[in-house]
Amino acid sequence: MTKLLFSFALAVALSCVVLAQSKPNVIFILADDLGYGDVGVYGQKIIKTPNIDRLAAEGMRFTTFYAGSTVCAPSRSVLMTGKHTGHTTVRGNAGPNNTTIQSLKSSDKTVAEIFKDAGYATALIGKWGLGEIGMPGHPNNQGFDYFYGFLNQAHAHNYWPSFLIRNSEIVKLKNTQTEVNPIGSGFAKEKIEYAPELITNEALKWIDGNHQKPFFLYYSPTLPHANNEATRGTGNGSEVPDYGIYKNEKWPEPEKGKAAMITWLDSDIGKLMAKLKQYKLDKNTLVIFTSDNGAHKEAGNDPNFFKSSGDFSDIKRSMKDGGTRIPFIARWTTKIKAGTTSDHVGYFGDFFALACELTNQKLPNGLDSISFSAALKGRKNPAHEYLYWEFYEGEGKQAVRFDHWKAIREPMLTGKIQLYDLAKDAGEKNNVASANPQIVERAAIYLKKAHTPDPNWQAKAQ
């Protein structure tokens, strides 16, 4: 009888393991300020990104995927909530003195909660930017079982900070620094513990402790974002322990640093993939790699030096595609055909609907989200009527993409509409609004329809 009970218990346990592993693990890798053209598989000729390129070789490369916004916090809010910037809670970078409005609300349902509701272990390791300790937007209040890294994006500028945060605990580090404000931004005087290394090691350790059950890991390193305070203080905000393979290049220091930061990021992604293979999880894990917005010039670097925006115009903070079109790679070897390319037009908000589909849950009402699972399988995917962005610095800007048209209005709500035909003019060089009044009229309807006023987010005239 005892043997029979033991055999039954063992069979139940084994069946639970098999059932658990039938659910795909998901790792969402979000680089910071990495341009469309900063990655080898997207045309980069100088900076080495072999591990990211391998993701594309073993999966699918999207050519027409967009971030949630042209800057950090709102882009991440779109990713978490499945709502575009005309509807999402955090619509801009509020700055260190106005952190309250840069917090998700208790009423927000995040993609992390979708995974948690499905029985997944959930973790955010890296940069958050959507709520501080004691706020409703803190990651532990938004579906993440575990958090380690930077809560505040200004704190995240610093690559050798004096502290990081584990859940709501301040974790002191050995670095000493010039702190610009209590949030922890500044630049280091004594460089001992490099934050990207700590963050990656924490992610690897978390997988060690959670690999036996389905998990969702939002891995959000700060590379290759600039340390803005270091740029102002030293002229070089590309902070990396050494320039590695680029040390002997006859380039300006910020360019060596930027290249080294991107290759460091690539190496860390290689470590994550090796960890999945260690536990034989690499075939049943959907790995997505992307960036939160376009390339930057905040490290004292020149974004044209490496052609960081590819063939697109402008960079971060622009409504042109150089500010919002980003590398987007998906690898899941049992579901996605290796070495494929998709021209499906999607954006960050669509990850929410995909998560619902992966976990067999109903998509909540009121979202701006369409799953791209058909595109991942190489099939025609349902399309958005339009994609929409708004931006609140200065007088503000709006943009909408529909079909092959892109319309930009600045100042937002009141400015004259610019129109670009992306099929003929991917670089958005030629404003064809005057020749297409009916298309401009259609764009105006979308720009009005997509914007819901929010008292926390109003453009300010300069």
Tab-separated table of C-alpha atoms in Angstrom:
chain	number	residue	atom	x	y	z
A	1	MET	CA	0.000	0.000	0.000
A	2	THR	CA	2.818	2.380	0.896
A	3	LYS	CA	4.573	1.596	-2.409
A	4	LEU	CA	1.313	2.201	-4.296
A	5	LEU	CA	0.806	5.582	-2.640
A	6	PHE	CA	4.412	6.542	-3.329
A	7	SER	CA	4.085	5.558	-7.016
A	8	PHE	CA	0.855	7.549	-7.321
A	9	ALA	CA	2.406	10.626	-5.697
A	10	LEU	CA	5.432	10.360	-7.960
A	11	ALA	CA	3.234	10.104	-11.055
A	12	VAL	CA	1.233	13.164	-9.995
A	13	ALA	CA	4.428	15.135	-9.342
A	14	LEU	CA	5.890	14.187	-12.712
A	15	SER	CA	2.665	15.080	-14.525
A	16	CYS	CA	2.672	18.477	-12.809
A	17	VAL	CA	6.226	19.116	-14.006
A	18	VAL	CA	5.281	18.141	-17.571
A	19	LEU	CA	2.167	20.328	-17.428
A	20	ALA	CA	4.103	23.263	-15.994
A	21	GLN	CA	6.750	23.031	-18.691
A	22	SER	CA	4.108	22.913	-21.443
A	23	LYS	CA	3.518	26.586	-20.687
A	24	PRO	CA	6.211	28.627	-22.420
A	25	ASN	CA	8.592	30.670	-20.352
A	26	VAL	CA	8.909	34.257	-21.544
A	27	ILE	CA	11.933	36.532	-21.321
A	28	PHE	CA	11.402	40.091	-22.521
A	29	ILE	CA	14.758	41.858	-22.992
A	30	LEU	CA	14.465	45.636	-23.176
A	31	ALA	CA	17.621	47.540	-24.081
A	32	ASP	CA	17.756	51.258	-23.279
A	33	ASP	CA	18.180	53.850	-26.066
A	34	LEU	CA	19.470	51.269	-28.544
A	35	GLY	CA	18.855	52.462	-32.095
A	36	TYR	CA	17.429	50.429	-34.971
A	37	GLY	CA	20.815	50.487	-36.678
A	38	ASP	CA	22.929	49.675	-33.607
A	39	VAL	CA	22.568	45.891	-34.097
A	40	GLY	CA	24.421	43.816	-36.667
A	41	VAL	CA	21.379	42.052	-38.022
A	42	TYR	CA	19.758	45.466	-38.597
A	43	GLY	CA	22.677	46.757	-40.624
A	44	GLN	CA	25.338	47.736	-38.083
A	45	LYS	CA	28.754	47.249	-39.683
A	46	ILE	CA	31.154	48.181	-36.869
A	47	ILE	CA	29.740	47.338	-33.435
A	48	LYS	CA	29.806	43.597	-32.732
A	49	THR	CA	26.525	41.979	-31.564
A	50	PRO	CA	26.938	38.238	-32.281
A	51	ASN	CA	24.519	36.989	-29.610
A	52	ILE	CA	21.716	39.325	-30.634
A	53	ASP	CA	22.342	38.430	-34.270
A	54	ARG	CA	22.121	34.748	-33.285
A	55	LEU	CA	18.679	35.359	-31.762
A	56	ALA	CA	17.534	36.578	-35.166
A	57	ALA	CA	19.234	33.687	-36.975
A	58	GLU	CA	17.365	31.261	-34.703
A	59	GLY	CA	14.100	33.215	-34.742
A	60	MET	CA	12.309	36.103	-36.410
A	61	ARG	CA	13.434	39.662	-37.115
A	62	PHE	CA	10.711	42.301	-37.353
A	63	THR	CA	11.468	45.209	-39.674
A	64	THR	CA	8.489	47.440	-38.851
A	65	PHE	CA	7.965	47.275	-35.104
A	66	TYR	CA	7.629	50.355	-32.922
A	67	ALA	CA	8.307	51.310	-29.319
A	68	GLY	CA	5.545	52.679	-27.119
A	69	SER	CA	7.044	56.159	-27.147
A	70	THR	CA	10.078	58.135	-28.184
A	71	VAL	CA	11.372	58.290	-24.584
A	72	CYS	CA	11.731	55.893	-21.683
A	73	ALA	CA	8.926	55.982	-19.119
A	74	PRO	CA	5.905	56.271	-21.423
A	75	SER	CA	7.311	53.578	-23.688
A	76	ARG	CA	7.529	51.224	-20.721
A	77	SER	CA	4.057	52.211	-19.584
A	78	VAL	CA	2.683	51.230	-22.998
A	79	LEU	CA	4.506	47.900	-22.767
A	80	MET	CA	3.095	47.161	-19.321
A	81	THR	CA	-0.496	48.336	-19.876
A	82	GLY	CA	-1.226	47.550	-23.525
A	83	LYS	CA	-2.467	51.114	-24.035
A	84	HIS	CA	-0.880	53.681	-26.345
A	85	THR	CA	0.303	57.069	-25.089
A	86	GLY	CA	-3.069	58.676	-25.671
A	87	HIS	CA	-4.536	56.338	-23.049
A	88	THR	CA	-1.776	54.901	-20.835
A	89	THR	CA	-1.188	56.191	-17.306
A	90	VAL	CA	2.425	57.366	-17.650
A	91	ARG	CA	2.736	59.459	-20.797
A	92	GLY	CA	6.058	61.204	-20.294
A	93	ASN	CA	9.295	61.519	-18.357
A	94	ALA	CA	8.164	63.582	-15.391
A	95	GLY	CA	11.599	64.147	-13.876
A	96	PRO	CA	12.938	63.488	-10.361
A	97	ASN	CA	10.851	66.252	-8.748
A	98	ASN	CA	7.487	64.962	-9.955
A	99	THR	CA	7.636	61.217	-9.441
A	100	THR	CA	4.004	60.884	-8.312
A	101	ILE	CA	2.576	61.250	-11.810
A	102	GLN	CA	5.201	58.854	-13.138
A	103	SER	CA	3.628	55.954	-11.284
A	104	LEU	CA	1.193	53.368	-12.534
A	105	LYS	CA	-2.092	53.258	-10.631
A	106	SER	CA	-3.618	50.467	-8.577
A	107	SER	CA	-6.319	50.241	-11.221
A	108	ASP	CA	-3.788	49.478	-13.970
A	109	LYS	CA	-3.652	45.867	-15.073
A	110	THR	CA	-0.147	45.026	-16.223
A	111	VAL	CA	1.174	42.293	-18.453
A	112	ALA	CA	3.081	40.979	-15.413
A	113	GLU	CA	-0.265	40.448	-13.660
A	114	ILE	CA	-1.472	38.477	-16.670
A	115	PHE	CA	1.435	36.066	-16.267
A	116	LYS	CA	1.049	35.970	-12.486
A	117	ASP	CA	-2.664	35.158	-12.835
A	118	ALA	CA	-1.640	32.196	-15.003
A	119	GLY	CA	0.611	30.807	-12.272
A	120	TYR	CA	3.909	32.130	-13.575
A	121	ALA	CA	6.803	33.261	-11.401
A	122	THR	CA	7.445	36.877	-12.368
A	123	ALA	CA	10.471	39.128	-12.036
A	124	LEU	CA	11.651	42.527	-13.190
A	125	ILE	CA	15.419	42.830	-13.090
A	126	GLY	CA	16.882	46.103	-14.316
A	127	LYS	CA	15.181	49.447	-14.865
A	128	TRP	CA	11.526	50.196	-14.074
A	129	GLY	CA	10.653	53.925	-14.146
A	130	LEU	CA	6.941	53.528	-13.342
A	131	GLY	CA	6.698	53.853	-9.558
A	132	GLU	CA	8.816	54.293	-6.444
A	133	ILE	CA	8.854	52.634	-3.021
A	134	GLY	CA	5.486	53.195	-1.354
A	135	MET	CA	3.710	54.063	-4.606
A	136	PRO	CA	1.030	51.968	-6.329
A	137	GLY	CA	3.322	51.696	-9.325
A	138	HIS	CA	6.064	49.833	-7.458
A	139	PRO	CA	6.784	46.574	-9.364
A	140	ASN	CA	5.692	44.391	-6.426
A	141	ASN	CA	2.280	46.114	-6.638
A	142	GLN	CA	2.093	45.560	-10.398
A	143	GLY	CA	2.434	41.803	-10.735
A	144	PHE	CA	6.137	41.222	-10.175
A	145	ASP	CA	7.030	38.756	-7.428
A	146	TYR	CA	10.595	39.998	-7.448
A	147	PHE	CA	12.373	43.222	-8.349
A	148	TYR	CA	16.050	44.167	-8.414
A	149	GLY	CA	17.587	47.223	-9.997
A	150	PHE	CA	16.611	50.849	-10.515
A	151	LEU	CA	13.127	52.137	-9.748
A	152	ASN	CA	13.842	55.659	-10.924
A	153	GLN	CA	15.181	56.417	-14.376
A	154	ALA	CA	17.415	59.286	-13.188
A	155	HIS	CA	19.002	56.909	-10.678
A	156	ALA	CA	19.450	54.511	-13.615
A	157	HIS	CA	21.738	56.991	-15.375
A	158	ASN	CA	24.507	55.956	-13.006
A	159	TYR	CA	26.470	52.832	-13.921
A	160	TRP	CA	28.391	52.743	-10.631
A	161	PRO	CA	25.636	53.835	-8.217
A	162	SER	CA	25.959	53.877	-4.462
A	163	PHE	CA	22.897	51.623	-4.145
A	164	LEU	CA	20.399	49.466	-6.015
A	165	ILE	CA	16.980	48.313	-4.824
A	166	ARG	CA	15.743	44.798	-4.099
A	167	ASN	CA	11.955	44.847	-3.864
A	168	SER	CA	11.649	47.799	-1.411
A	169	GLU	CA	15.029	47.359	0.260
A	170	ILE	CA	17.952	49.704	-0.397
A	171	VAL	CA	21.012	47.587	-1.229
A	172	LYS	CA	24.187	49.538	-0.560
A	173	LEU	CA	27.056	49.102	-3.019
A	174	LYS	CA	30.789	49.700	-2.646
A	175	ASN	CA	30.873	52.546	-5.170
A	176	THR	CA	31.263	56.146	-4.075
A	177	GLN	CA	29.848	58.879	-6.244
A	178	THR	CA	28.918	62.477	-6.730
A	179	GLU	CA	25.171	62.409	-6.093
A	180	VAL	CA	23.166	65.117	-7.804
A	181	ASN	CA	19.980	64.400	-5.864
A	182	PRO	CA	18.585	61.937	-3.274
A	183	ILE	CA	17.288	59.656	-6.021
A	184	GLY	CA	20.890	58.680	-6.677
A	185	SER	CA	21.752	60.134	-10.061
A	186	GLY	CA	25.309	61.351	-10.484
A	187	PHE	CA	28.608	59.836	-11.517
A	188	ALA	CA	31.104	57.681	-9.723
A	189	LYS	CA	34.276	58.731	-7.956
A	190	GLU	CA	35.208	55.170	-6.982
A	191	LYS	CA	34.142	52.475	-9.466
A	192	ILE	CA	33.936	49.009	-7.932
A	193	GLU	CA	30.577	47.346	-8.731
A	194	TYR	CA	29.252	47.854	-12.274
A	195	ALA	CA	25.451	47.908	-12.221
A	196	PRO	CA	24.885	46.036	-15.535
A	197	GLU	CA	27.033	43.176	-14.239
A	198	LEU	CA	25.093	43.051	-10.972
A	199	ILE	CA	21.777	43.132	-12.823
A	200	THR	CA	22.720	40.323	-15.194
A	201	ASN	CA	24.071	38.162	-12.375
A	202	GLU	CA	20.810	38.688	-10.507
A	203	ALA	CA	18.812	37.620	-13.559
A	204	LEU	CA	20.886	34.459	-13.920
A	205	LYS	CA	20.484	33.702	-10.220
A	206	TRP	CA	16.723	34.252	-10.462
A	207	ILE	CA	16.475	31.737	-13.305
A	208	ASP	CA	18.445	29.285	-11.156
A	209	GLY	CA	15.759	29.550	-8.491
A	210	ASN	CA	12.712	29.526	-10.760
A	211	HIS	CA	13.521	27.290	-13.717
A	212	GLN	CA	11.302	24.418	-12.547
A	213	LYS	CA	8.081	26.351	-13.106
A	214	PRO	CA	6.814	28.649	-15.857
A	215	PHE	CA	8.319	32.113	-15.532
A	216	PHE	CA	8.148	35.593	-16.993
A	217	LEU	CA	11.382	37.549	-16.734
A	218	TYR	CA	11.358	41.194	-17.736
A	219	TYR	CA	15.082	41.818	-18.119
A	220	SER	CA	15.601	45.536	-18.522
A	221	PRO	CA	19.284	46.554	-18.549
A	222	THR	CA	20.264	50.212	-18.799
A	223	LEU	CA	22.769	49.683	-21.624
A	224	PRO	CA	23.529	51.677	-23.751
A	225	HIS	CA	21.766	54.681	-22.136
A	226	ALA	CA	24.085	57.571	-21.301
A	227	ASN	CA	24.893	58.790	-17.830
A	228	ASN	CA	23.632	62.336	-18.471
A	229	GLU	CA	25.239	63.673	-15.301
A	230	ALA	CA	28.627	62.241	-16.302
A	231	THR	CA	28.262	63.811	-19.740
A	232	ARG	CA	27.741	67.205	-18.165
A	233	GLY	CA	30.564	66.642	-15.699
A	234	THR	CA	33.195	64.964	-17.855
A	235	GLY	CA	32.040	65.183	-21.479
A	236	ASN	CA	31.654	61.400	-21.768
A	237	GLY	CA	28.515	59.648	-20.552
A	238	SER	CA	29.297	56.258	-22.113
A	239	GLU	CA	30.158	54.456	-18.884
A	240	VAL	CA	31.754	51.046	-19.193
A	241	PRO	CA	34.584	49.346	-17.237
A	242	ASP	CA	36.812	49.254	-20.327
A	243	TYR	CA	36.561	49.704	-24.071
A	244	GLY	CA	37.320	46.050	-24.756
A	245	ILE	CA	37.846	45.267	-28.440
A	246	TYR	CA	37.445	48.942	-29.306
A	247	LYS	CA	40.196	50.304	-27.045
A	248	ASN	CA	42.697	50.862	-29.872
A	249	GLU	CA	40.244	52.430	-32.295
A	250	LYS	CA	41.010	56.027	-33.227
A	251	TRP	CA	37.526	57.173	-32.295
A	252	PRO	CA	36.284	59.807	-29.850
A	253	GLU	CA	36.005	58.396	-26.322
A	254	PRO	CA	32.159	58.527	-26.213
A	255	GLU	CA	32.011	56.419	-29.399
A	256	LYS	CA	34.382	53.812	-27.976
A	257	GLY	CA	32.247	53.739	-24.860
A	258	LYS	CA	28.977	53.396	-26.730
A	259	ALA	CA	30.300	50.532	-28.846
A	260	ALA	CA	31.669	48.801	-25.748
A	261	MET	CA	28.347	49.234	-23.912
A	262	ILE	CA	26.427	47.611	-26.766
A	263	THR	CA	28.861	44.716	-27.019
A	264	TRP	CA	28.700	44.296	-23.220
A	265	LEU	CA	24.899	44.097	-23.513
A	266	ASP	CA	25.267	41.519	-26.264
A	267	SER	CA	27.571	39.424	-24.091
A	268	ASP	CA	25.059	39.502	-21.231
A	269	ILE	CA	22.337	38.259	-23.567
A	270	GLY	CA	24.639	35.392	-24.477
A	271	LYS	CA	24.875	34.520	-20.770
A	272	LEU	CA	21.072	34.455	-20.479
A	273	MET	CA	20.766	32.125	-23.448
A	274	ALA	CA	23.473	29.850	-22.021
A	275	LYS	CA	21.534	29.681	-18.756
A	276	LEU	CA	18.384	28.598	-20.618
A	277	LYS	CA	20.352	25.880	-22.392
A	278	GLN	CA	21.839	24.749	-19.075
A	279	TYR	CA	18.342	23.884	-17.870
A	280	LYS	CA	17.160	22.676	-21.324
A	281	LEU	CA	14.639	25.515	-21.441
A	282	ASP	CA	15.801	27.261	-24.592
A	283	LYS	CA	13.282	25.464	-26.823
A	284	ASN	CA	10.275	26.203	-24.628
A	285	THR	CA	11.099	29.851	-23.939
A	286	LEU	CA	9.924	32.788	-25.993
A	287	VAL	CA	12.753	35.317	-25.944
A	288	ILE	CA	11.992	38.811	-27.209
A	289	PHE	CA	14.716	41.397	-27.673
A	290	THR	CA	14.051	45.083	-28.357
A	291	SER	CA	14.735	48.668	-27.234
A	292	ASP	CA	12.570	51.238	-25.453
A	293	ASN	CA	13.063	53.976	-28.096
A	294	GLY	CA	15.492	55.174	-30.739
A	295	ALA	CA	19.168	56.025	-30.449
A	296	HIS	CA	20.465	58.859	-28.271
A	297	LYS	CA	23.185	61.520	-28.408
A	298	GLU	CA	23.329	62.132	-24.661
A	299	ALA	CA	26.768	60.654	-23.955
A	300	GLY	CA	28.636	63.254	-25.956
A	301	ASN	CA	28.405	60.845	-28.893
A	302	ASP	CA	27.293	61.450	-32.468
A	303	PRO	CA	24.437	59.101	-33.490
A	304	ASN	CA	25.590	59.386	-37.094
A	305	PHE	CA	29.005	57.940	-36.219
A	306	PHE	CA	27.668	54.360	-36.282
A	307	LYS	CA	24.533	55.240	-38.290
A	308	SER	CA	22.524	54.294	-35.213
A	309	SER	CA	19.102	55.076	-36.723
A	310	GLY	CA	19.768	53.079	-39.880
A	311	ASP	CA	17.996	54.631	-42.849
A	312	PHE	CA	15.494	56.472	-40.687
A	313	SER	CA	15.479	60.135	-39.707
A	314	ASP	CA	16.255	61.537	-36.278
A	315	ILE	CA	16.706	59.896	-32.880
A	316	LYS	CA	15.141	59.687	-29.428
A	317	ARG	CA	12.563	62.461	-28.762
A	318	SER	CA	11.600	62.647	-32.425
A	319	MET	CA	8.283	61.442	-33.801
A	320	LYS	CA	10.000	60.310	-36.973
A	321	ASP	CA	10.892	56.636	-37.217
A	322	GLY	CA	14.421	57.181	-35.912
A	323	GLY	CA	12.807	57.949	-32.564
A	324	THR	CA	10.298	55.102	-32.406
A	325	ARG	CA	11.112	52.276	-34.827
A	326	ILE	CA	13.249	49.771	-32.974
A	327	PRO	CA	14.943	46.393	-33.430
A	328	PHE	CA	12.511	43.648	-32.449
A	329	ILE	CA	13.532	39.991	-32.462
A	330	ALA	CA	11.541	36.962	-31.287
A	331	ARG	CA	13.043	33.499	-30.744
A	332	TRP	CA	11.043	30.391	-29.821
A	333	THR	CA	12.502	27.453	-31.675
A	334	THR	CA	9.497	25.147	-31.406
A	335	LYS	CA	7.082	27.775	-32.747
A	336	ILE	CA	9.031	30.350	-34.775
A	337	LYS	CA	10.834	29.361	-37.955
A	338	ALA	CA	14.531	30.172	-37.791
A	339	GLY	CA	15.982	32.957	-39.903
A	340	THR	CA	12.660	34.512	-40.836
A	341	THR	CA	11.720	38.160	-41.288
A	342	SER	CA	8.370	39.879	-40.762
A	343	ASP	CA	7.186	43.250	-42.031
A	344	HIS	CA	4.156	43.131	-39.716
A	345	VAL	CA	3.467	46.604	-38.310
A	346	GLY	CA	3.164	46.311	-34.528
A	347	TYR	CA	4.167	48.104	-31.344
A	348	PHE	CA	4.885	47.531	-27.654
A	349	GLY	CA	1.228	47.544	-26.616
A	350	ASP	CA	0.684	44.339	-28.583
A	351	PHE	CA	2.747	42.290	-26.149
A	352	PHE	CA	-0.194	42.421	-23.726
A	353	ALA	CA	-2.539	40.645	-26.140
A	354	LEU	CA	0.167	38.108	-26.952
A	355	ALA	CA	0.613	37.378	-23.242
A	356	CYS	CA	-3.122	36.810	-22.874
A	357	GLU	CA	-3.061	34.395	-25.785
A	358	LEU	CA	-0.014	32.525	-24.473
A	359	THR	CA	-1.680	32.070	-21.080
A	360	ASN	CA	-5.180	31.383	-22.451
A	361	GLN	CA	-6.772	34.429	-20.822
A	362	LYS	CA	-9.264	36.933	-22.139
A	363	LEU	CA	-7.892	40.290	-23.235
A	364	PRO	CA	-9.257	43.011	-20.918
A	365	ASN	CA	-11.538	45.621	-22.440
A	366	GLY	CA	-10.290	49.052	-23.393
A	367	LEU	CA	-6.785	48.164	-24.533
A	368	ASP	CA	-4.944	49.192	-27.692
A	369	SER	CA	-3.473	45.744	-28.210
A	370	ILE	CA	-3.542	43.109	-30.952
A	371	SER	CA	-1.630	39.841	-30.557
A	372	PHE	CA	1.073	39.240	-33.150
A	373	SER	CA	1.108	35.459	-32.714
A	374	ALA	CA	0.075	34.887	-36.343
A	375	ALA	CA	3.041	36.966	-37.500
A	376	LEU	CA	5.333	34.852	-35.303
A	377	LYS	CA	4.083	31.798	-37.174
A	378	GLY	CA	4.721	33.432	-40.551
A	379	ARG	CA	1.060	34.094	-41.280
A	380	LYS	CA	-0.844	37.285	-42.045
A	381	ASN	CA	-1.616	39.039	-38.761
A	382	PRO	CA	-4.649	41.198	-37.921
A	383	ALA	CA	-3.620	44.825	-38.336
A	384	HIS	CA	-4.173	47.980	-36.310
A	385	GLU	CA	-6.340	50.651	-37.868
A	386	TYR	CA	-3.531	52.970	-36.781
A	387	LEU	CA	-0.623	53.263	-34.349
A	388	TYR	CA	-0.459	56.396	-32.217
A	389	TRP	CA	2.124	58.309	-30.159
A	390	GLU	CA	2.158	61.557	-28.212
A	391	PHE	CA	5.054	63.324	-26.518
A	392	TYR	CA	4.894	65.950	-23.785
A	393	GLU	CA	8.207	67.792	-23.715
A	394	GLY	CA	8.006	71.434	-24.802
A	395	GLU	CA	4.840	72.166	-26.769
A	396	GLY	CA	4.344	68.479	-27.377
A	397	LYS	CA	3.945	66.360	-30.504
A	398	GLN	CA	1.604	63.724	-31.884
A	399	ALA	CA	2.109	61.088	-34.540
A	400	VAL	CA	0.002	58.424	-36.187
A	401	ARG	CA	0.901	55.649	-38.619
A	402	PHE	CA	-1.811	54.073	-40.795
A	403	ASP	CA	-1.263	51.965	-43.899
A	404	HIS	CA	1.962	53.331	-45.390
A	405	TRP	CA	1.314	56.881	-44.157
A	406	LYS	CA	2.880	58.667	-41.206
A	407	ALA	CA	1.423	61.950	-39.917
A	408	ILE	CA	3.118	64.195	-37.358
A	409	ARG	CA	1.588	67.229	-35.678
A	410	GLU	CA	3.535	69.714	-33.589
A	411	PRO	CA	2.563	71.468	-31.437
A	412	MET	CA	0.235	68.647	-30.430
A	413	LEU	CA	-3.516	69.163	-30.850
A	414	THR	CA	-3.151	72.488	-32.690
A	415	GLY	CA	-0.179	72.339	-35.053
A	416	LYS	CA	-0.094	71.862	-38.799
A	417	ILE	CA	0.005	68.220	-39.872
A	418	GLN	CA	3.043	66.882	-41.711
A	419	LEU	CA	2.513	63.803	-43.887
A	420	TYR	CA	5.052	61.233	-45.099
A	421	ASP	CA	4.630	58.325	-47.496
A	422	LEU	CA	6.739	55.617	-45.868
A	423	ALA	CA	6.434	53.334	-48.884
A	424	LYS	CA	8.400	55.838	-50.973
A	425	ASP	CA	10.158	57.843	-48.265
A	426	ALA	CA	11.251	55.690	-45.310
A	427	GLY	CA	13.503	58.516	-44.144
A	428	GLU	CA	10.548	60.915	-43.857
A	429	LYS	CA	12.341	63.633	-45.794
A	430	ASN	CA	9.475	64.883	-47.957
A	431	ASN	CA	6.319	66.342	-46.413
A	432	VAL	CA	3.547	65.515	-48.901
A	433	ALA	CA	0.629	66.952	-46.906
A	434	SER	CA	-0.281	69.601	-49.493
A	435	ALA	CA	-0.612	66.984	-52.235
A	436	ASN	CA	-2.810	64.638	-50.152
A	437	PRO	CA	-5.536	66.646	-48.397
A	438	GLN	CA	-7.847	63.644	-47.963
A	439	ILE	CA	-5.112	61.623	-46.252
A	440	VAL	CA	-4.335	64.600	-43.990
A	441	GLU	CA	-8.022	64.791	-43.106
A	442	ARG	CA	-8.020	61.126	-42.202
A	443	ALA	CA	-4.899	61.627	-40.075
A	444	ALA	CA	-6.577	64.511	-38.231
A	445	ILE	CA	-9.486	62.238	-37.326
A	446	TYR	CA	-7.118	59.629	-35.882
A	447	LEU	CA	-5.086	62.227	-33.976
A	448	LYS	CA	-8.236	63.529	-32.330
A	449	LYS	CA	-9.742	60.097	-31.691
A	450	ALA	CA	-6.620	58.650	-30.052
A	451	HIS	CA	-5.979	61.441	-27.546
A	452	THR	CA	-7.775	61.288	-24.204
A	453	PRO	CA	-6.957	64.352	-22.054
A	454	ASP	CA	-5.225	63.707	-18.734
A	455	PRO	CA	-4.657	66.520	-16.212
A	456	ASN	CA	-1.280	65.028	-15.294
A	457	TRP	CA	-0.027	65.277	-18.851
A	458	GLN	CA	-0.325	68.553	-20.706
A	459	ALA	CA	2.167	70.033	-23.139
A	460	LYS	CA	3.716	73.293	-22.007
A	461	ALA	CA	4.455	76.131	-24.396
A	462	GLN	CA	8.137	77.056	-24.426
